CSV table of C-alpha atoms and ligand atoms in Angstrom, one decimal:
chain,number,residue,atom,x,y,z
B,1,UNK,CA,-36.7,17.1,23.8
B,2,UNK,CA,-35.4,15.2,26.8
B,3,UNK,CA,-32.6,12.7,26.3
B,4,UNK,CA,-33.2,9.0,26.9
B,5,UNK,CA,-30.0,7.4,28.2
B,6,UNK,CA,-29.0,4.7,30.7
B,7,UNK,CA,-26.3,6.1,33.0
B,8,UNK,CA,-26.4,9.9,33.3
B,9,UNK,CA,-24.0,9.7,36.2
B,10,UNK,CA,-21.2,8.5,33.9
B,11,UNK,CA,-20.9,12.0,32.2
B,12,UNK,CA,-17.4,12.7,33.7
B,13,UNK,CA,-15.9,9.6,32.1
B,14,UNK,CA,-17.6,10.6,28.9
B,15,UNK,CA,-16.2,14.1,29.0
B,16,UNK,CA,-12.7,12.7,29.4
B,17,UNK,CA,-13.2,10.3,26.5
B,18,UNK,CA,-14.6,13.1,24.2
B,19,UNK,CA,-11.8,15.5,25.2
B,20,UNK,CA,-9.2,12.7,24.5
B,21,UNK,CA,-10.7,12.1,21.0
B,22,UNK,CA,-10.7,15.8,20.3
B,23,UNK,CA,-7.0,16.0,20.9
B,24,UNK,CA,-6.5,13.5,18.1
B,25,UNK,CA,-8.9,15.1,15.7
B,26,UNK,CA,-7.0,18.4,14.7
B,27,UNK,CA,-8.8,18.7,11.4
B,28,UNK,CA,-12.2,19.0,13.3
B,29,UNK,CA,-10.6,21.6,15.5
B,30,UNK,CA,-9.4,23.6,12.5
B,31,UNK,CA,-12.8,23.4,10.8
B,32,UNK,CA,-14.5,24.6,14.0
B,33,UNK,CA,-12.0,27.5,14.3
B,34,UNK,CA,-12.7,28.5,10.6
B,35,UNK,CA,-16.4,28.6,11.1
B,36,UNK,CA,-17.1,29.4,14.7
B,37,UNK,CA,-17.8,33.1,14.2
B,38,UNK,CA,-20.3,32.4,11.4
B,39,UNK,CA,-22.1,29.6,13.1
B,40,UNK,CA,-23.2,28.2,9.7
B,41,UNK,CA,-25.6,25.6,11.2
B,42,UNK,CA,-27.6,28.1,13.2
B,43,UNK,CA,-31.3,27.6,12.7
B,44,UNK,CA,-30.9,24.0,11.4
B,45,UNK,CA,-32.1,20.9,13.1
B,46,UNK,CA,-30.0,17.8,12.4
B,47,UNK,CA,-30.8,14.2,13.3
B,48,UNK,CA,-27.7,11.9,13.6
B,49,UNK,CA,-27.9,8.1,13.5
B,50,UNK,CA,-24.3,7.1,14.3
B,51,UNK,CA,-22.4,4.8,16.6
B,52,UNK,CA,-22.4,6.8,19.8
B,53,UNK,CA,-18.6,6.8,20.4
B,54,UNK,CA,-16.2,9.4,21.7
B,55,UNK,CA,-15.4,10.4,18.1
B,56,UNK,CA,-19.1,10.8,17.3
B,57,UNK,CA,-19.2,12.9,20.5
B,58,UNK,CA,-16.7,15.3,19.0
B,59,UNK,CA,-18.7,15.5,15.8
B,60,UNK,CA,-22.1,16.1,17.5
B,61,UNK,CA,-20.7,18.6,19.8
B,62,UNK,CA,-18.9,20.5,17.0
B,63,UNK,CA,-22.2,20.7,15.0
B,64,UNK,CA,-24.0,22.0,18.1
B,65,UNK,CA,-21.2,24.5,18.8
B,66,UNK,CA,-21.5,25.7,15.2
B,67,UNK,CA,-25.2,26.4,15.9
B,68,UNK,CA,-27.2,23.3,15.1
B,69,UNK,CA,-29.9,21.7,17.2
B,70,UNK,CA,-29.1,18.0,17.3
B,71,UNK,CA,-30.8,14.7,18.1
B,72,UNK,CA,-28.6,11.7,18.2
B,73,UNK,CA,-29.5,8.0,18.1
B,74,UNK,CA,-27.4,4.9,17.8
B,75,UNK,CA,-26.8,3.1,14.6
B,76,UNK,CA,-26.4,-0.3,16.3
B,77,UNK,CA,-28.0,-1.6,19.5
B,78,UNK,CA,-24.6,-2.8,20.9
B,79,UNK,CA,-22.2,0.0,19.9
B,80,UNK,CA,-23.2,2.9,22.3
B,81,UNK,CA,-20.6,4.1,24.8
B,82,UNK,CA,-22.9,5.1,27.7
B,83,UNK,CA,-20.5,7.5,29.3
B,84,UNK,CA,-20.2,9.5,26.0
B,85,UNK,CA,-24.0,9.5,25.7
B,86,UNK,CA,-24.3,10.8,29.3
B,87,UNK,CA,-21.8,13.6,28.6
B,88,UNK,CA,-23.4,14.7,25.3
B,89,UNK,CA,-26.9,14.8,26.9
B,90,UNK,CA,-25.4,17.1,29.6
B,91,UNK,CA,-23.9,19.3,26.9
B,92,UNK,CA,-27.3,19.9,25.3
B,93,UNK,CA,-27.3,17.2,22.5
B,94,UNK,CA,-30.6,15.3,22.6
B,95,UNK,CA,-29.4,11.7,22.9
B,96,UNK,CA,-31.5,8.6,22.5
B,97,UNK,CA,-29.7,5.3,23.0
B,98,UNK,CA,-27.8,3.0,25.3
B,99,UNK,CA,-25.7,-0.1,24.9
B,100,UNK,CA,-27.8,-3.3,24.8
B,101,UNK,CA,-31.0,-2.0,23.4
B,102,UNK,CA,-33.5,-4.6,22.1
B,103,UNK,CA,-34.3,-4.4,18.4
B,104,UNK,CA,-37.6,-2.8,19.2
B,105,UNK,CA,-36.0,-0.1,21.5
B,106,UNK,CA,-33.4,0.6,18.8
B,107,UNK,CA,-36.1,1.6,16.3
B,108,UNK,CA,-38.2,3.3,19.0
B,109,UNK,CA,-35.2,5.5,19.8
B,110,UNK,CA,-34.7,6.3,16.1
B,111,UNK,CA,-38.4,7.4,15.9
B,112,UNK,CA,-38.0,9.6,19.0
B,113,UNK,CA,-34.9,11.2,17.6
B,114,UNK,CA,-36.8,12.0,14.5
B,115,UNK,CA,-39.4,13.9,16.5
B,116,UNK,CA,-36.9,16.8,16.3
B,117,UNK,CA,-38.4,17.2,12.7
B,118,UNK,CA,-34.9,17.6,11.2
B,119,UNK,CA,-33.8,19.6,8.1
B,120,UNK,CA,-30.8,17.4,7.6
B,121,UNK,CA,-30.1,13.8,8.5
B,122,UNK,CA,-26.8,11.9,8.9
B,123,UNK,CA,-27.0,8.1,8.8
B,124,UNK,CA,-24.6,5.2,9.2
B,125,UNK,CA,-26.0,2.1,7.6
B,126,UNK,CA,-29.2,3.4,6.0
B,127,UNK,CA,-31.7,2.5,8.8
B,128,UNK,CA,-32.6,6.2,9.4
B,129,UNK,CA,-33.1,7.0,5.8
B,130,UNK,CA,-35.1,3.8,5.3
B,131,UNK,CA,-37.3,4.6,8.4
B,132,UNK,CA,-38.0,8.1,7.1
B,133,UNK,CA,-39.0,6.8,3.7
B,134,UNK,CA,-41.2,4.1,5.0
B,135,UNK,CA,-42.8,5.1,8.3
B,136,UNK,CA,-42.1,8.8,8.7
B,137,UNK,CA,-42.7,10.2,5.3
B,138,UNK,CA,-44.4,13.3,6.7
B,139,UNK,CA,-40.9,14.5,7.8
B,140,UNK,CA,-39.6,14.7,4.2
B,141,UNK,CA,-41.3,18.1,3.7
B,142,UNK,CA,-38.7,19.6,6.1
B,143,UNK,CA,-35.7,17.5,5.1
B,144,UNK,CA,-33.6,19.1,2.4
B,145,UNK,CA,-30.6,16.8,2.5
B,146,UNK,CA,-28.7,14.0,4.1
B,147,UNK,CA,-25.4,12.1,4.2
B,148,UNK,CA,-24.5,8.5,4.5
B,149,UNK,CA,-21.4,7.2,6.4
B,150,UNK,CA,-21.0,3.6,5.3
B,151,UNK,CA,-20.9,1.2,2.3
B,152,UNK,CA,-24.0,-0.7,3.2
B,153,UNK,CA,-26.0,2.5,3.7
B,154,UNK,CA,-24.9,3.8,0.3
B,155,UNK,CA,-25.9,0.6,-1.4
B,156,UNK,CA,-29.4,0.9,0.1
B,157,UNK,CA,-29.7,4.6,-0.9
B,158,UNK,CA,-28.7,3.7,-4.5
B,159,UNK,CA,-31.5,1.1,-4.5
B,160,UNK,CA,-33.9,3.9,-3.3
B,161,UNK,CA,-32.6,6.2,-6.1
B,162,UNK,CA,-33.1,3.5,-8.7
B,163,UNK,CA,-36.7,2.9,-7.6
B,164,UNK,CA,-37.3,6.7,-7.8
B,165,UNK,CA,-38.4,6.9,-4.2
B,166,UNK,CA,-35.6,9.0,-2.7
B,167,UNK,CA,-37.1,12.2,-1.2
B,168,UNK,CA,-34.0,14.3,-0.7
B,169,UNK,CA,-30.5,14.6,-1.9
B,170,UNK,CA,-27.9,12.5,-0.1
B,171,UNK,CA,-24.1,12.8,-0.2
B,172,UNK,CA,-22.4,9.4,-0.1
B,173,UNK,CA,-19.6,10.4,2.4
B,174,UNK,CA,-18.5,6.8,2.5
B,175,UNK,CA,-17.4,6.7,-1.1
B,176,UNK,CA,-14.9,9.5,-1.0
B,177,UNK,CA,-11.2,8.6,-0.8
B,178,UNK,CA,-10.5,10.5,2.4
B,179,UNK,CA,-13.2,8.5,4.1
B,180,UNK,CA,-13.1,5.1,2.5
B,181,UNK,CA,-9.4,4.6,2.4
B,182,UNK,CA,-8.7,5.8,5.9
B,183,UNK,CA,-11.8,4.8,7.8
B,184,UNK,CA,-12.8,1.5,6.0
B,185,UNK,CA,-9.3,0.3,5.4
B,186,UNK,CA,-7.0,1.6,8.2
B,187,UNK,CA,-9.7,2.2,10.7
B,188,UNK,CA,-11.3,-1.2,10.4
B,189,UNK,CA,-8.0,-2.9,10.0
B,190,UNK,CA,-6.8,-1.8,13.4
B,191,UNK,CA,-10.1,-1.7,15.3
B,192,UNK,CA,-11.4,-5.1,14.1
B,193,UNK,CA,-8.2,-6.8,15.3
B,194,UNK,CA,-8.4,-4.7,18.5
B,195,UNK,CA,-12.0,-6.0,19.1
B,196,UNK,CA,-11.0,-9.6,18.6
B,197,UNK,CA,-8.0,-9.2,20.9
B,198,UNK,CA,-10.0,-7.5,23.6
B,199,UNK,CA,-12.8,-10.1,23.4
B,200,UNK,CA,-10.6,-13.2,23.3
B,201,UNK,CA,-7.1,-12.3,24.5
B,202,UNK,CA,-5.6,-14.9,22.1
B,203,UNK,CA,-2.4,-14.9,20.1
B,204,UNK,CA,-2.9,-14.0,16.4
B,205,UNK,CA,0.6,-15.1,15.3
B,206,UNK,CA,0.6,-18.5,13.7
B,207,UNK,CA,-3.1,-18.7,13.4
B,208,UNK,CA,-4.9,-19.0,10.1
B,209,UNK,CA,-7.2,-16.0,9.7
B,210,UNK,CA,-9.9,-16.2,7.1
B,211,UNK,CA,-11.0,-12.7,5.8
B,212,UNK,CA,-14.2,-12.9,3.8
B,213,UNK,CA,-14.4,-10.0,1.3
B,214,UNK,CA,-11.3,-8.1,0.0
B,215,UNK,CA,-12.9,-4.6,-0.3
B,216,UNK,CA,-11.7,-1.7,1.7
B,217,UNK,CA,-12.5,-3.2,5.1
B,218,UNK,CA,-11.2,-6.7,4.1
B,219,UNK,CA,-7.9,-5.2,2.8
B,220,UNK,CA,-7.3,-3.4,6.1
B,221,UNK,CA,-8.1,-6.5,8.2
B,222,UNK,CA,-6.0,-8.8,6.1
B,223,UNK,CA,-3.1,-6.4,6.2
B,224,UNK,CA,-3.2,-6.0,10.0
B,225,UNK,CA,-3.7,-9.7,10.6
B,226,UNK,CA,-0.7,-10.5,8.5
B,227,UNK,CA,1.3,-7.8,10.4
B,228,UNK,CA,0.6,-9.7,13.6
B,229,UNK,CA,1.9,-12.9,12.1
B,230,UNK,CA,-1.2,-14.7,11.0
B,231,UNK,CA,-1.5,-16.8,7.9
B,232,UNK,CA,-4.2,-15.0,6.0
B,233,UNK,CA,-6.7,-16.6,3.7
B,234,UNK,CA,-9.0,-14.4,1.6
B,235,UNK,CA,-12.4,-15.4,0.2
B,236,UNK,CA,-14.0,-13.3,-2.6
B,237,UNK,CA,-16.8,-13.3,-5.2
B,238,UNK,CA,-15.2,-10.5,-7.3
B,239,UNK,CA,-12.5,-12.0,-9.6
B,240,UNK,CA,-10.5,-8.7,-9.8
B,241,UNK,CA,-10.3,-8.3,-6.0
B,242,UNK,CA,-9.4,-12.0,-5.8
B,243,UNK,CA,-6.4,-11.4,-8.1
B,244,UNK,CA,-5.4,-8.3,-6.0
B,245,UNK,CA,-5.4,-10.4,-2.8
B,246,UNK,CA,-3.4,-13.2,-4.5
B,247,UNK,CA,-0.8,-10.7,-5.7
B,248,UNK,CA,-0.6,-9.2,-2.2
B,249,UNK,CA,0.5,-12.7,-1.1
B,250,UNK,CA,-2.7,-13.9,0.5
B,251,UNK,CA,-4.1,-17.4,-0.1
B,252,UNK,CA,-7.4,-17.1,-2.0
B,253,UNK,CA,-10.0,-19.9,-1.9
B,254,UNK,CA,-13.7,-20.4,-1.6
B,255,UNK,CA,-15.2,-20.4,1.9
B,256,UNK,CA,-16.0,-24.1,1.5
B,257,UNK,CA,-12.3,-24.8,1.5
B,258,UNK,CA,-11.3,-21.9,3.9
B,259,UNK,CA,-13.7,-23.3,6.4
B,260,UNK,CA,-11.6,-26.4,6.8
B,261,UNK,CA,-8.3,-24.5,7.5
B,262,UNK,CA,-9.3,-21.4,9.4
B,263,UNK,CA,-8.8,-20.7,13.1
B,264,UNK,CA,-10.4,-17.2,13.1
B,265,UNK,CA,-13.0,-16.1,10.5
B,266,UNK,CA,-13.8,-12.4,10.0
B,267,UNK,CA,-16.6,-11.4,7.6
B,268,UNK,CA,-16.1,-8.0,5.8
B,269,UNK,CA,-18.5,-8.1,2.9
B,270,UNK,CA,-21.8,-6.3,3.6
B,271,UNK,CA,-23.4,-9.5,2.2
B,272,UNK,CA,-25.7,-11.9,4.1
B,273,UNK,CA,-25.0,-15.6,4.8
B,274,UNK,CA,-21.3,-15.5,3.9
B,275,UNK,CA,-20.7,-18.1,6.6
B,276,UNK,CA,-23.6,-20.6,6.8
B,277,UNK,CA,-24.5,-24.1,7.8
B,278,UNK,CA,-22.4,-25.9,5.1
B,279,UNK,CA,-19.3,-24.0,6.2
B,280,UNK,CA,-19.9,-24.4,9.9
B,281,UNK,CA,-20.2,-28.2,9.3
B,282,UNK,CA,-16.6,-28.2,8.0
B,283,UNK,CA,-14.9,-26.0,10.6
B,284,UNK,CA,-12.3,-27.3,13.1
B,285,UNK,CA,-13.2,-27.6,16.7
B,286,UNK,CA,-12.8,-24.3,18.6
B,287,UNK,CA,-12.8,-21.8,15.7
B,288,UNK,CA,-13.7,-18.2,16.4
B,289,UNK,CA,-16.2,-16.2,14.3
B,290,UNK,CA,-16.3,-12.4,14.1
B,291,UNK,CA,-18.0,-9.9,11.8
B,292,UNK,CA,-16.8,-6.5,10.7
B,293,UNK,CA,-19.6,-5.7,8.2
B,294,UNK,CA,-22.4,-3.3,9.1
B,295,UNK,CA,-25.2,-5.7,9.8
B,296,UNK,CA,-25.3,-9.0,11.8
B,297,UNK,CA,-26.3,-11.0,8.7
B,298,UNK,CA,-22.9,-12.1,7.4
B,299,UNK,CA,-22.7,-15.1,9.8
B,300,UNK,CA,-26.0,-17.0,9.6
B,301,UNK,CA,-26.9,-17.1,13.3
B,302,UNK,CA,-29.9,-19.3,12.8
B,303,UNK,CA,-27.8,-22.0,11.2
B,304,UNK,CA,-25.4,-21.8,14.1
B,305,UNK,CA,-28.3,-22.1,16.6
B,306,UNK,CA,-29.8,-25.0,14.6
B,307,UNK,CA,-26.5,-26.9,14.6
B,308,UNK,CA,-26.0,-26.4,18.3
B,309,UNK,CA,-27.3,-28.3,21.4
B,310,UNK,CA,-26.4,-25.4,23.7
B,311,UNK,CA,-24.9,-22.0,24.0
B,312,UNK,CA,-23.0,-20.4,26.9
B,313,UNK,CA,-21.5,-16.9,27.4
B,314,UNK,CA,-17.9,-17.6,28.4
B,315,UNK,CA,-16.4,-14.2,28.3
B,316,UNK,CA,-18.0,-10.7,28.1
B,317,UNK,CA,-18.4,-10.7,24.4
B,318,UNK,CA,-17.8,-14.4,23.5
B,319,UNK,CA,-20.5,-17.1,23.2
B,320,UNK,CA,-19.6,-20.8,23.0
B,321,UNK,CA,-21.9,-22.8,20.8
B,322,UNK,CA,-21.8,-26.6,21.5
B,323,UNK,CA,-22.5,-28.5,18.3
B,324,UNK,CA,-24.3,-31.8,18.1
B,325,UNK,CA,-21.1,-33.6,16.9
B,326,UNK,CA,-19.2,-32.4,20.0
B,327,UNK,CA,-17.3,-29.5,18.3
B,328,UNK,CA,-17.4,-25.9,19.7
B,329,UNK,CA,-17.7,-22.7,17.7
B,330,UNK,CA,-17.0,-19.3,19.4
B,331,UNK,CA,-18.9,-16.3,18.3
B,332,UNK,CA,-17.8,-12.7,19.2
B,333,UNK,CA,-20.3,-9.9,19.8
B,334,UNK,CA,-23.4,-11.8,18.7
B,335,UNK,CA,-22.1,-11.4,15.1
B,336,UNK,CA,-22.4,-7.6,15.2
B,337,UNK,CA,-19.5,-5.3,14.2
B,338,UNK,CA,-16.8,-6.6,16.4
B,339,UNK,CA,-14.8,-3.4,16.4
B,340,UNK,CA,-17.6,-1.4,18.0
B,341,UNK,CA,-19.0,-4.1,20.2
B,342,UNK,CA,-15.8,-5.4,21.8
B,343,UNK,CA,-13.5,-2.4,21.2
B,344,UNK,CA,-14.2,1.3,20.8
B,345,UNK,CA,-14.6,1.5,17.0
B,346,UNK,CA,-12.1,3.3,14.8
B,347,UNK,CA,-9.4,5.5,16.4
B,348,UNK,CA,-10.1,9.2,16.5
B,349,UNK,CA,-7.3,10.0,14.1
B,350,UNK,CA,-9.2,8.1,11.4
B,351,UNK,CA,-12.7,9.3,12.3
B,352,UNK,CA,-11.4,12.9,12.0
B,353,UNK,CA,-11.3,12.4,8.2
B,354,UNK,CA,-14.8,10.9,8.1
B,355,UNK,CA,-16.4,13.6,10.2
B,356,UNK,CA,-14.5,16.4,8.5
B,357,UNK,CA,-16.1,15.1,5.3
B,358,UNK,CA,-19.5,15.0,7.0
B,359,UNK,CA,-19.2,18.5,8.3
B,360,UNK,CA,-18.1,20.0,5.0
B,361,UNK,CA,-20.7,17.9,3.1
B,362,UNK,CA,-23.5,19.2,5.3
B,363,UNK,CA,-22.3,22.8,4.7
B,364,UNK,CA,-22.3,22.0,1.0
B,365,UNK,CA,-25.9,20.8,1.1
B,366,UNK,CA,-26.9,24.0,3.0
B,367,UNK,CA,-25.1,26.2,0.4
B,368,UNK,CA,-26.5,24.3,-2.6
B,369,UNK,CA,-29.9,23.3,-1.3
B,370,UNK,CA,-31.8,25.0,-4.2
B,371,UNK,CA,-29.6,23.2,-6.9
B,372,UNK,CA,-29.5,19.7,-5.5
B,373,UNK,CA,-31.9,17.0,-6.9
B,374,UNK,CA,-33.3,14.0,-5.1
B,375,UNK,CA,-30.2,11.9,-5.9
B,376,UNK,CA,-27.2,10.2,-4.3
B,377,UNK,CA,-24.2,12.5,-4.9
B,378,UNK,CA,-20.5,11.9,-4.5
B,379,UNK,CA,-18.6,14.2,-2.1
B,380,UNK,CA,-17.3,17.0,-4.3
B,381,UNK,CA,-13.6,16.6,-5.2
B,382,UNK,CA,-12.8,20.0,-3.6
B,383,UNK,CA,-14.1,18.8,-0.2
B,384,UNK,CA,-12.0,15.6,-0.4
B,385,UNK,CA,-8.9,17.6,-1.1
B,386,UNK,CA,-9.8,20.2,1.6
B,387,UNK,CA,-10.1,17.3,4.2
B,388,UNK,CA,-6.8,15.9,3.1
B,389,UNK,CA,-5.1,19.3,3.5
B,390,UNK,CA,-6.7,19.9,6.9
B,391,UNK,CA,-5.4,16.4,7.9
B,392,UNK,CA,-1.9,17.0,6.7
B,393,UNK,CA,-1.7,20.3,8.5
B,394,UNK,CA,-3.0,18.7,11.7
B,395,UNK,CA,-0.3,16.0,11.4
B,396,UNK,CA,2.4,18.5,10.5
B,397,UNK,CA,3.1,16.9,7.2
B,398,UNK,CA,4.2,19.1,4.3
B,399,UNK,CA,4.0,18.1,0.6
B,400,UNK,CA,5.3,19.6,-2.6
B,401,UNK,CA,3.4,21.9,-5.0
B,402,UNK,CA,3.6,21.8,-8.8
B,403,UNK,CA,5.7,24.6,-10.3
B,404,UNK,CA,4.3,26.8,-13.0
B,405,UNK,CA,6.5,24.9,-15.5
B,406,UNK,CA,5.1,21.5,-14.3
B,407,UNK,CA,1.5,22.7,-14.6
B,408,UNK,CA,2.2,23.8,-18.2
B,409,UNK,CA,3.9,20.5,-18.9
B,410,UNK,CA,0.8,18.7,-17.5
B,411,UNK,CA,-1.5,20.7,-19.7
B,412,UNK,CA,0.4,20.6,-23.0
B,413,UNK,CA,0.1,17.9,-25.7
B,414,UNK,CA,2.3,19.2,-28.5
B,415,UNK,CA,5.5,17.3,-29.3
C,1,NAI,P1,-16.6,-3.1,-0.4
C,1,NAI,O1,-17.7,-3.0,-1.3
C,1,NAI,O2,-15.3,-2.3,-0.6
C,1,NAI,O3,-16.1,-4.6,-0.1
C,1,NAI,C1,-16.9,-5.7,0.1
C,1,NAI,C2,-16.3,-6.9,-0.6
C,1,NAI,O4,-17.0,-8.1,-0.2
C,1,NAI,C3,-16.3,-6.8,-2.1
C,1,NAI,O5,-15.0,-6.9,-2.7
C,1,NAI,C4,-17.3,-7.9,-2.5
C,1,NAI,O6,-16.9,-8.5,-3.8
C,1,NAI,C5,-17.0,-8.9,-1.4
C,1,NAI,N1,-18.1,-9.9,-1.2
C,1,NAI,C6,-19.5,-9.7,-1.3
C,1,NAI,N2,-20.1,-10.9,-1.1
C,1,NAI,C7,-19.1,-11.8,-0.8
C,1,NAI,C8,-19.2,-13.2,-0.4
C,1,NAI,N3,-20.3,-13.8,-0.3
C,1,NAI,N4,-18.0,-13.8,-0.2
C,1,NAI,C9,-16.8,-13.1,-0.2
C,1,NAI,N5,-16.7,-11.8,-0.6
C,1,NAI,C10,-17.9,-11.2,-0.8
C,1,NAI,O7,-17.2,-2.7,1.0
C,1,NAI,P2,-16.4,-2.2,2.3
C,1,NAI,O8,-16.3,-0.7,2.3
C,1,NAI,O9,-15.2,-3.0,2.5
C,1,NAI,O10,-17.5,-2.5,3.5
C,1,NAI,C11,-17.8,-3.8,3.8
C,1,NAI,C12,-18.8,-3.8,5.0
C,1,NAI,O11,-18.2,-3.3,6.1
C,1,NAI,C13,-20.1,-3.0,4.7
C,1,NAI,O12,-21.2,-3.6,5.4
C,1,NAI,C14,-19.7,-1.7,5.4
C,1,NAI,O13,-20.8,-0.9,5.7
C,1,NAI,C15,-19.0,-2.2,6.6
C,1,NAI,N6,-18.1,-1.2,7.3
C,1,NAI,C16,-17.8,-1.5,8.6
C,1,NAI,C17,-17.0,-0.7,9.3
C,1,NAI,C18,-16.7,-1.0,10.7
C,1,NAI,O14,-16.4,-0.1,11.5
C,1,NAI,N7,-16.8,-2.2,11.2
C,1,NAI,C19,-16.4,0.5,8.7
C,1,NAI,C20,-16.6,0.7,7.3
C,1,NAI,C21,-17.5,-0.2,6.6
């Protein structure tokens, strides 16, 4: 295979980026050290559909160094870091993607990456799994397992499982605590705010920030916005999450009311049309809209276009929409995940946990390939704990262990 990338000359910057990330991902380094002599992925072909960031660079390179043949394609048309793509291509990873692909090119690159005829597939968002099950079904004879990195992808895979069409076992890496809590909450919390700051350079303190969705991502974003001095409003559809947000001290109200008070709106739901015409009609002049959910469907862009008489790019990642009634609405990153478009995605320290789960889950699939059924599986508990232990070791944090007496106490029930 020959990589298809945009700026091969940028490989040196990419190398520095990947090496920097690697320094902050000690768990990956430890897993590599533990397995390097065995090369457990030797003979396996793996297609990755992930945001092509420096952290993904570390993951892809580690898989390759542990013996796998890799093809890598982007999981969003606007998230690729071209220097990282250039470095990986030079290092023997087959890379297909660049920042700013059209929708058509995005799927075309996914098809090309699949020409590797993989045995294992790693996806972020479910587009790769969906493509295999719709247009590339011939590949399923060779694929004996896959993983999924994000909430939206797991939801789609569970729908496939329910319909009985899933053709290989998939491990829902997203759902395990050492992924979901660290990556979705703390990763998105920091990187979403980072994206908004890099895109706009505005002060967060004193602003009213509306966070739509109080799941893992929303919790992290609300927490960090408050930390910077914002007044945070949460919108939810789940009554339990709404109570949790209320007890955390956030204001909770429906979007129809939040629309009137917010200065910055951040969607974190995985749901479509969370901000739509009726909300845009009520917003103050000059509000900023951003999305942290996987797809660019949370802010209804058609409604925004329909309400506008014109649109102008005023900063690298900010579009100004001029509304018929004279108001302005600013949209960051075309409504795509703001942390990957306008910043660099999650910090390496966080992605270390996600990719450690990915690595160990792929090994688990290889070891158990004859036992696994065509279902969506949770990450085995032992893997989650193993990842946590690697991470603690990497961060030089020690914890206590139960004594024999304590274990007995735990297991006894007699008075
Ligand atoms: P989650 O399931 O924990 O939370 C989503 C929340 O949104 C739920 O509490 C749900 O009740 C709420 N919700 C759904 N529809 C709503 C509506 N119309 N209005 C208000 N609230 C609504 O999911 P999680 O893990 O927080 O992920 C959310 C999205 O972010 C997904 O698309 C996921 O794939 C994506 N994601 C993005 C990341 C990034 O780097 N930007 C990282 C991790 C996840």
